[in-house]
Coordinates of C-alpha atoms in Angstrom, one line a residue:
M27 CA 76.2 162.3 155.2
A28 CA 74.0 159.7 153.5
K29 CA 73.3 156.5 155.3
S30 CA 74.8 154.5 152.4
T31 CA 78.1 156.5 152.8
V32 CA 78.2 155.9 156.5
S33 CA 77.6 152.2 156.0
L34 CA 80.4 152.0 153.4
L35 CA 82.8 153.7 155.7
L36 CA 81.9 151.3 158.6
L37 CA 82.3 148.4 156.2
L38 CA 85.8 149.5 155.2
V39 CA 86.8 149.8 158.8
V40 CA 85.5 146.3 159.6
V41 CA 87.3 144.8 156.5
H42 CA 90.5 146.2 157.8
G43 CA 90.0 144.2 161.0
V44 CA 88.9 147.0 163.3
F45 CA 85.4 147.4 164.7
V46 CA 84.2 151.0 165.2
P47 CA 81.0 151.7 167.1
A48 CA 78.3 153.6 165.3
S49 CA 78.8 156.7 167.4
A50 CA 82.6 156.9 166.6
Q51 CA 84.3 159.7 164.8
L52 CA 84.3 159.1 161.0
C53 CA 86.0 162.1 159.5
S54 CA 87.8 165.3 160.4
L55 CA 87.9 168.7 158.8
L56 CA 91.0 169.2 156.7
G57 CA 91.2 173.0 156.9
P58 CA 90.7 175.3 159.8
S59 CA 87.3 175.9 161.2
A60 CA 85.5 179.1 160.0
F61 CA 84.5 181.3 162.9
P62 CA 82.1 184.2 162.9
V63 CA 83.4 187.8 163.2
L64 CA 80.5 188.7 165.5
S65 CA 78.5 186.2 167.6
A66 CA 76.3 185.6 170.6
E67 CA 75.0 182.0 171.0
R68 CA 71.7 181.6 172.8
D69 CA 68.6 179.3 172.8
I70 CA 68.1 179.6 169.0
N71 CA 70.7 181.0 166.6
I72 CA 70.3 182.9 163.3
G73 CA 73.2 183.1 160.8
A74 CA 74.1 186.1 158.7
I75 CA 76.6 186.8 155.9
F76 CA 77.7 190.3 155.0
S77 CA 80.6 191.6 153.0
I78 CA 82.0 193.6 155.9
H79 CA 85.3 194.0 153.9
R80 CA 85.3 195.1 150.3
S81 CA 87.6 192.4 149.0
A82 CA 89.6 189.3 149.8
L83 CA 93.3 189.3 149.0
L84 CA 94.0 186.8 146.2
K85 CA 97.0 184.6 146.8
M86 CA 98.8 182.2 144.5
H87 CA 99.1 178.9 146.3
P88 CA 102.3 176.8 145.4
F89 CA 100.6 173.6 146.7
T90 CA 103.7 172.8 148.7
S91 CA 102.5 173.9 152.0
K92 CA 99.2 174.4 153.8
P93 CA 97.4 177.5 152.5
E94 CA 97.2 180.4 154.9
P95 CA 93.7 181.8 155.9
I96 CA 92.3 184.3 153.4
S97 CA 92.9 187.9 154.4
C98 CA 90.3 190.6 153.8
V99 CA 91.0 194.3 153.3
R100 CA 89.2 197.7 153.3
L101 CA 86.4 197.6 155.8
N102 CA 83.0 198.7 154.4
L103 CA 81.2 200.9 156.8
R104 CA 77.9 200.4 155.1
E105 CA 78.1 196.6 155.4
F106 CA 79.2 196.9 159.0
K107 CA 76.1 199.0 159.6
F108 CA 74.0 196.2 158.0
A109 CA 75.5 193.8 160.5
Q110 CA 74.9 196.1 163.5
T111 CA 71.3 196.6 162.3
F112 CA 70.9 192.8 162.2
I113 CA 72.1 192.6 165.9
F114 CA 69.8 195.6 166.8
A115 CA 66.8 193.7 165.5
I116 CA 67.7 190.6 167.4
E117 CA 68.2 192.4 170.7
E118 CA 64.9 194.2 170.1
I119 CA 63.1 190.9 169.6
N120 CA 64.8 189.5 172.7
N121 CA 63.3 192.4 174.7
S122 CA 59.8 191.8 173.3
T123 CA 57.2 189.9 175.4
Q124 CA 55.0 189.2 172.4
L125 CA 57.5 187.7 169.9
L126 CA 59.2 184.4 170.9
P127 CA 58.5 184.8 174.6
G128 CA 60.8 182.9 176.8
I129 CA 63.2 182.3 173.8
S130 CA 66.5 184.1 173.5
L131 CA 67.8 184.6 169.9
G132 CA 71.5 184.4 169.2
Y133 CA 73.5 185.2 166.1
K134 CA 76.5 184.2 164.1
I135 CA 77.7 186.8 161.6
Y136 CA 80.3 185.9 158.9
D137 CA 82.2 188.2 156.6
A138 CA 82.3 187.1 152.9
C139 CA 84.6 189.9 151.9
N140 CA 82.8 190.2 148.5
S141 CA 84.0 186.7 147.6
I142 CA 81.8 184.0 146.3
A143 CA 84.2 181.4 147.7
L144 CA 84.0 182.9 151.2
A145 CA 80.2 183.2 151.0
I146 CA 80.0 179.4 150.3
H147 CA 82.6 178.7 153.1
S148 CA 80.5 180.8 155.5
G149 CA 77.3 179.1 154.5
M150 CA 78.9 175.7 155.2
A151 CA 80.1 176.8 158.6
L152 CA 76.7 178.1 159.5
M153 CA 75.2 174.8 158.6
N154 CA 77.8 172.6 160.4
G155 CA 79.1 174.7 163.3
Y156 CA 82.7 174.8 164.3
E157 CA 83.4 171.1 164.9
K158 CA 86.6 169.7 163.5
I159 CA 85.4 166.1 163.9
L160 CA 82.2 164.7 162.3
S161 CA 80.4 161.6 163.5
D162 CA 77.7 159.5 161.9
I163 CA 75.0 161.6 163.6
S164 CA 76.4 165.0 162.5
C165 CA 74.2 165.2 159.5
S166 CA 71.0 164.0 161.2
R167 CA 70.8 166.7 163.8
S168 CA 69.5 170.2 163.5
P169 CA 71.8 172.7 161.7
A170 CA 73.9 175.2 163.7
V171 CA 71.5 178.0 162.7
Q172 CA 67.8 178.0 161.9
A173 CA 68.1 180.5 159.0
I174 CA 70.7 182.6 157.2
V175 CA 70.3 186.3 156.4
G176 CA 72.4 187.4 153.5
E177 CA 74.2 188.1 151.2
S178 CA 74.2 191.8 150.1
T179 CA 74.8 191.2 146.4
S180 CA 73.4 188.7 143.9
S181 CA 76.3 186.6 142.8
P182 CA 77.4 185.4 146.3
T183 CA 73.8 184.9 147.2
I184 CA 73.2 182.7 144.2
A185 CA 76.2 180.6 145.3
L186 CA 75.0 180.5 148.9
A187 CA 71.4 179.6 148.0
S188 CA 72.6 176.9 145.7
V189 CA 74.7 175.2 148.5
V190 CA 72.2 175.7 151.3
G191 CA 69.0 174.9 149.4
P192 CA 69.3 171.1 149.4
F193 CA 69.4 171.2 153.2
N194 CA 66.1 173.1 153.5
I195 CA 67.7 175.9 155.5
P196 CA 66.0 179.3 154.7
V197 CA 68.2 181.9 153.2
I198 CA 66.7 185.4 153.2
S199 CA 68.5 188.3 151.6
H200 CA 68.1 192.0 152.2
F201 CA 69.8 193.2 149.1
A202 CA 70.2 190.5 146.4
T203 CA 67.8 191.6 143.7
C204 CA 68.6 189.4 140.7
A205 CA 65.4 188.1 139.1
C206 CA 67.1 184.8 138.6
L207 CA 66.8 184.1 142.4
S208 CA 63.0 183.8 142.0
N209 CA 63.5 180.4 140.3
R210 CA 62.0 178.0 142.9
K211 CA 63.4 174.9 141.2
R212 CA 67.0 176.2 141.6
Y213 CA 66.6 178.0 144.9
P214 CA 63.9 176.3 146.8
S215 CA 64.8 177.8 150.2
F216 CA 65.5 181.4 149.1
F217 CA 63.5 184.4 150.2
R218 CA 64.2 188.2 150.2
T219 CA 62.8 191.3 151.7
I220 CA 63.9 193.5 148.8
P221 CA 62.0 193.4 145.5
S222 CA 63.2 191.4 142.5
D223 CA 64.8 193.3 139.7
Y224 CA 62.1 191.9 137.4
Y225 CA 59.9 194.7 138.8
Q226 CA 62.6 197.3 138.8
S227 CA 63.5 196.7 135.2
K228 CA 59.9 197.0 134.1
A229 CA 59.5 200.1 136.2
L230 CA 62.6 201.7 134.6
A231 CA 61.3 200.9 131.2
Q232 CA 57.9 202.6 132.1
L233 CA 59.8 205.6 133.5
V234 CA 61.9 206.0 130.4
K235 CA 58.8 205.8 128.2
Y236 CA 56.9 208.2 130.5
F237 CA 59.5 210.9 129.8
G238 CA 59.5 210.2 126.0
W239 CA 63.1 208.9 125.9
T240 CA 63.0 206.5 123.0
W241 CA 66.8 206.4 122.3
V242 CA 69.0 205.5 125.2
G243 CA 72.4 203.9 126.0
T244 CA 72.9 201.4 128.8
V245 CA 75.8 200.6 131.2
R246 CA 75.7 197.5 133.5
S247 CA 77.7 195.6 135.9
R248 CA 79.2 192.5 134.3
S249 CA 77.7 190.3 137.0
D250 CA 74.5 188.4 137.7
Y251 CA 73.0 191.7 139.0
G252 CA 73.8 193.8 135.9
N253 CA 73.4 191.1 133.2
N254 CA 70.0 189.9 134.4
G255 CA 68.8 193.4 135.2
I256 CA 69.6 194.8 131.7
A257 CA 68.3 191.7 130.0
A258 CA 64.9 192.3 131.7
F259 CA 65.0 196.0 130.9
E260 CA 65.8 195.4 127.2
E261 CA 62.8 193.0 127.0
A262 CA 60.5 195.6 128.7
A263 CA 62.0 198.5 126.7
K264 CA 61.3 196.7 123.4
Q265 CA 57.6 196.4 124.4
E266 CA 57.5 200.1 125.1
G267 CA 59.1 201.1 121.8
I268 CA 62.4 202.1 123.3
C269 CA 65.6 201.7 121.2
I270 CA 69.0 201.0 122.8
E271 CA 72.0 202.5 121.1
Y272 CA 74.7 200.7 123.0
S273 CA 75.1 198.3 126.0
E274 CA 78.3 198.5 127.9
A275 CA 79.5 196.3 130.8
V276 CA 82.1 197.0 133.5
L277 CA 83.4 195.4 136.7
R278 CA 85.2 197.0 139.5
T279 CA 88.3 194.8 139.0
D280 CA 88.6 195.8 135.3
P281 CA 91.8 197.7 134.3
Q282 CA 91.6 201.4 133.7
E283 CA 91.6 200.8 129.9
Q284 CA 88.2 199.1 130.1
F285 CA 86.6 202.0 131.8
L286 CA 88.1 204.4 129.3
K287 CA 86.8 202.2 126.5
T288 CA 83.3 202.3 127.9
L289 CA 83.5 206.1 128.4
E290 CA 84.6 206.5 124.7
V291 CA 81.5 204.6 123.6
I292 CA 79.3 206.9 125.7
K293 CA 81.0 210.0 124.3
K294 CA 80.6 208.9 120.7
G295 CA 77.0 207.8 121.2
T296 CA 74.2 210.1 120.2
A297 CA 71.9 209.1 123.1
R298 CA 71.8 211.7 125.8
V299 CA 70.1 209.4 128.3
V300 CA 72.2 206.7 129.9
L301 CA 70.6 203.9 132.0
A302 CA 73.1 202.6 134.5
F303 CA 71.9 199.3 135.9
I304 CA 75.1 198.9 137.9
S305 CA 76.2 198.2 141.4
F306 CA 77.7 201.0 143.4
G307 CA 81.1 199.2 143.6
D308 CA 81.3 199.0 139.8
F309 CA 79.8 202.5 139.2
A310 CA 82.3 204.3 141.5
P311 CA 85.4 203.8 139.3
L312 CA 83.4 204.6 136.1
V313 CA 82.2 207.9 137.7
K314 CA 85.7 208.8 138.6
V315 CA 86.8 208.4 135.0
I316 CA 83.9 210.5 133.8
A317 CA 84.8 213.2 136.2
E318 CA 88.4 213.2 135.1
Q319 CA 87.3 213.4 131.4
N320 CA 84.8 216.2 132.3
I321 CA 81.9 214.6 130.5
T322 CA 78.7 216.5 131.3
G323 CA 75.2 217.0 129.8
L324 CA 74.0 213.4 130.1
Q325 CA 70.7 212.4 131.8
W326 CA 71.5 209.5 134.1
V327 CA 68.9 206.9 135.1
G328 CA 70.0 204.7 137.9
S329 CA 69.2 201.4 139.5
E330 CA 68.6 201.0 143.3
S331 CA 72.2 200.0 144.0
W332 CA 73.7 203.4 143.5
I333 CA 70.8 205.9 143.2
T334 CA 70.8 206.7 146.9
S335 CA 74.6 206.5 147.4
R336 CA 75.7 209.4 149.6
N337 CA 79.3 208.6 148.8
L338 CA 78.6 209.7 145.2
A339 CA 76.1 212.5 146.0
E340 CA 78.4 214.2 148.5
T341 CA 81.4 214.2 146.2
K342 CA 81.4 217.7 144.7
E343 CA 83.4 216.5 141.6
Y344 CA 80.4 214.4 140.6
S345 CA 78.0 217.3 140.2
F346 CA 77.4 216.1 136.6
L347 CA 75.1 213.5 138.2
S348 CA 72.7 216.3 139.1
G349 CA 69.3 215.5 137.6
A350 CA 69.8 211.8 137.9
V351 CA 66.5 209.8 138.4
G352 CA 65.9 206.3 139.5
F353 CA 64.1 203.9 141.7
A354 CA 65.1 203.3 145.3
V355 CA 63.9 200.9 147.9
V356 CA 61.3 202.7 150.1
N357 CA 62.9 204.6 153.0
A358 CA 62.0 203.9 156.6
K359 CA 62.8 205.0 160.1
L360 CA 64.1 202.7 162.8
P361 CA 63.6 204.3 166.2
G362 CA 66.5 203.6 168.5
L363 CA 68.9 202.4 165.8
R364 CA 71.2 205.4 165.9
E365 CA 71.6 205.2 169.7
F366 CA 72.5 201.5 169.2
L367 CA 75.0 202.2 166.4
V368 CA 76.9 204.9 168.3
N369 CA 77.1 202.7 171.4
V370 CA 79.3 200.1 169.6
N371 CA 82.8 200.2 171.1
P372 CA 85.9 197.9 170.9
N373 CA 85.9 197.8 174.7
Q374 CA 82.8 195.6 174.5
E375 CA 84.9 192.7 173.2
L376 CA 88.6 193.4 173.8
K377 CA 89.7 190.4 171.7
N378 CA 87.4 191.2 168.7
E379 CA 89.7 192.4 166.0
L380 CA 86.8 193.5 163.7
L381 CA 85.6 196.0 166.3
K382 CA 89.1 197.4 166.6
E383 CA 89.4 197.7 162.8
F384 CA 86.0 199.4 162.6
W385 CA 87.1 201.9 165.2
E386 CA 90.4 202.6 163.3
T387 CA 88.5 203.1 160.1
A388 CA 85.9 205.4 161.6
F389 CA 88.3 207.6 163.4
Q390 CA 91.4 207.2 161.2
C391 CA 93.5 206.2 164.1
S392 CA 95.5 203.1 165.2
F393 CA 95.6 200.9 168.3
R394 CA 99.1 199.7 167.2
T395 CA 100.9 203.0 167.5
S396 CA 101.6 205.5 170.2
G397 CA 101.5 209.3 170.2
S398 CA 99.6 211.3 167.6
G399 CA 96.9 209.2 165.8
T400 CA 96.6 206.6 168.5
C401 CA 93.1 205.2 169.2
T402 CA 92.1 205.2 172.8
G403 CA 88.6 203.7 172.5
S404 CA 87.1 206.7 174.2
E405 CA 86.4 208.6 171.0
K406 CA 82.7 209.4 170.5
L407 CA 80.9 207.9 167.5
A408 CA 78.0 210.2 168.2
E409 CA 80.2 213.1 167.2
L410 CA 81.0 211.6 163.8
Q411 CA 79.0 212.3 160.6
N412 CA 79.7 209.5 158.2
E413 CA 78.0 206.6 156.4
Y414 CA 77.8 204.5 159.5
T415 CA 76.2 207.1 161.8
D416 CA 73.8 208.6 159.2
V417 CA 70.3 207.3 159.7
S418 CA 68.5 209.6 157.2
E419 CA 68.6 206.8 154.6
L420 CA 67.8 203.4 156.0
R421 CA 66.4 201.8 152.9
I422 CA 68.6 198.7 152.9
E423 CA 69.1 198.6 156.6
H424 CA 65.3 198.3 157.0
K425 CA 65.3 195.3 154.7
A426 CA 68.0 193.6 156.9
Y427 CA 65.9 194.5 159.9
T428 CA 62.8 193.1 158.2
A429 CA 64.6 189.9 157.3
V430 CA 65.4 189.2 161.0
Y431 CA 61.7 189.8 161.9
A432 CA 60.6 187.4 159.2
V433 CA 62.8 184.7 160.7
A434 CA 61.6 185.5 164.2
H435 CA 57.9 185.4 163.2
T436 CA 58.5 182.1 161.4
L437 CA 60.2 180.6 164.5
H438 CA 57.4 181.9 166.7
N439 CA 54.8 180.2 164.6
V440 CA 56.6 176.9 164.2
L441 CA 57.6 176.6 167.8
K442 CA 54.1 177.4 169.0
D443 CA 52.7 174.6 166.8
F444 CA 55.7 172.3 167.4
K445 CA 55.3 172.4 171.2
S446 CA 51.5 172.0 171.2
S447 CA 51.7 169.0 168.9
T448 CA 54.7 167.2 170.4
N449 CA 54.8 168.5 174.0
N450 CA 58.5 168.9 173.5
S451 CA 60.8 171.0 175.8
K452 CA 62.4 174.3 174.7
G453 CA 65.7 172.6 174.0
E454 CA 64.3 170.5 171.2
L455 CA 64.1 172.3 167.9
P456 CA 62.0 171.6 164.8
T457 CA 63.7 170.4 161.6
S458 CA 65.0 172.9 159.0
K459 CA 62.4 171.5 156.6
K460 CA 59.6 172.5 159.0
V461 CA 61.0 176.0 159.5
L462 CA 61.2 176.4 155.7
Q463 CA 57.6 175.3 155.4
Y464 CA 56.5 177.9 157.9
M465 CA 58.6 180.6 156.3
R466 CA 56.7 180.2 153.0
D467 CA 53.4 181.0 154.8
V468 CA 54.6 183.7 157.2
S469 CA 52.7 187.0 157.3
F470 CA 53.1 189.8 159.8
T471 CA 52.9 193.6 160.1
M472 CA 55.9 195.8 160.9
K473 CA 55.8 198.8 163.2
T474 CA 55.5 201.0 160.0
G475 CA 52.2 199.3 159.2
E476 CA 53.7 197.4 156.3
N477 CA 52.4 193.9 155.8
I478 CA 55.2 191.4 155.1
F479 CA 54.7 188.2 153.2
F480 CA 56.3 186.2 150.4
D481 CA 54.8 185.1 147.1
A482 CA 55.3 181.7 145.6
S483 CA 58.8 182.7 144.4
G484 CA 59.9 184.0 147.8
D485 CA 59.6 187.6 146.8
P486 CA 57.8 190.5 148.6
V487 CA 55.5 193.1 147.0
A488 CA 57.7 195.5 144.9
R489 CA 57.4 199.1 146.1
Y490 CA 59.9 201.8 145.1
D491 CA 60.5 205.5 145.7
L492 CA 61.4 207.6 142.6
V493 CA 64.3 209.9 143.6
N494 CA 65.9 212.8 141.8
W495 CA 69.3 214.2 142.5
Q496 CA 69.2 218.0 143.1
P497 CA 71.9 220.5 144.2
A498 CA 72.1 221.2 147.9
E499 CA 73.3 224.5 149.4
D500 CA 76.8 223.1 150.2
G501 CA 77.4 222.2 146.6
S502 CA 76.7 218.4 147.1
L503 CA 73.7 216.6 145.8
Q504 CA 70.6 215.6 147.7
F505 CA 67.8 213.1 147.0
K506 CA 64.3 214.4 146.4
H507 CA 61.3 212.1 146.5
V508 CA 59.4 212.7 143.2
G509 CA 57.2 209.7 142.8
V510 CA 56.5 206.0 143.6
Y511 CA 56.1 202.7 141.9
D512 CA 53.8 200.0 143.5
S513 CA 53.5 196.6 141.8
S514 CA 50.4 195.8 143.8
L515 CA 48.3 198.4 142.0
P516 CA 46.7 198.0 138.5
S517 CA 49.3 198.3 135.7
Q518 CA 48.2 201.8 134.7
Q519 CA 48.5 203.1 138.3
R520 CA 51.8 201.6 139.3
L521 CA 54.0 204.5 138.3
Q522 CA 53.1 207.9 139.8
V523 CA 55.4 210.9 139.1
N524 CA 55.4 214.5 140.4
Q525 CA 57.0 215.9 137.3
E526 CA 56.9 219.5 138.4
H527 CA 59.3 218.7 141.3
I528 CA 62.0 217.1 139.1
L529 CA 65.2 218.9 138.2
W530 CA 66.9 217.5 135.1
A531 CA 70.5 217.3 133.9
G532 CA 72.0 220.7 133.5
K533 CA 69.7 222.2 136.2
S534 CA 67.0 222.3 133.6
G535 CA 63.3 222.3 134.3
Q536 CA 62.7 220.1 131.2
A537 CA 63.8 216.6 130.3
V538 CA 66.6 216.2 127.8
A539 CA 65.7 215.0 124.3
G540 CA 65.7 211.2 124.2
S541 CA 64.7 210.5 120.6
A542 CA 67.0 209.3 117.9
V543 CA 68.9 211.8 115.8

């Protein structure tokens, strides 16, 4: 709260004949406090926002009574895995004697439920804490967390970074790729460990040109991610001499008619190559419609959001995606992560409803019924084979893991200098502005040997794996590594392709024709 606002409030109180001391309570929260779904408060706390549920239930408010809390539905195992990877990284750092020695990191994880409004609400809660009463010193103290990791998609992250930015609290995303977030004037405190789509769009244009596809169609998410990604691709494609026959946009909440309309455009088009710069959530309903209409023979080129989706690849009805190519975030191994993941259990926190819901989703059982189908809590996660327990593809999980380490190394550096210059005790923390300053200059090496740092826009070096979808023995599709893209190399060396290892659409050894007819 600005000093002028505080002075005005005090003046109003005095005018009404009542004197209130400077430390008195000035205002109270109208709505309920927002609490994290997973938390452990320690010496220094880091915030995180994931969309652990796929959507928030929309309610029409009559404005005649106090609105009920927003309900979220359909737990997302992938996002829950991001959250657990975040906790894994924090616990690993706490067990380290080299990084933040003598300091214990805590965490507060919020669920945005794929909602921009909830992402903003969560960000505000992470800045302010849980207090229902604010005093005149509430806005002058350190924020409740020193940094925020999240969100997983671009639109909520744009909203979050816009709200948090003026308060100089670092926001570092593991999966928000929109090139628009590189705008330092609009998002001064934003960083990310995943490359900007500016590089992916250019890489996709180079890839399409490399295979001689000069006539393509495009499908995108009707969101910040898809709109900005395709805009950048179109600009790069024009420079490469590539023509775009059509550009369609869909969103997961669209009615069935919209997906059918998009499919009709694809069917009538003469381009046999379709670039899908689309999020997994928006692509899934479109793919379902394509399967129902039995549309085959298209060469799909995908963006990183869906190109390594096991949900799609392991669905045998989607075999028409065989031959798809696209860029994926570089894969990595995280030793010890699977053991940590399978040790999660609702008995760890008996009152935590999220852990119970995760268990019910994973084992398709219920704690609220008796007899057949009842959850006991003694089921073994290690015996499950699903998106949560699979650690063969840790591309985005590794980015969440790296984000935590970026915050930890920043805090390590700032606390080291802060203590030596001020001789302060452990309980006194540097300002968020100081943490942000150190985040801009942080540089460290991960266990994999990868050097992590941020450029002037808060972006990392852009490195991608080129993957190709090929049939597996069980009839599903598997991802084959067939090339790389590295933005740190000279322009002519950035794209490297092992073309002899690629299998194209229709199980062909040759690329489909991509020229105009």
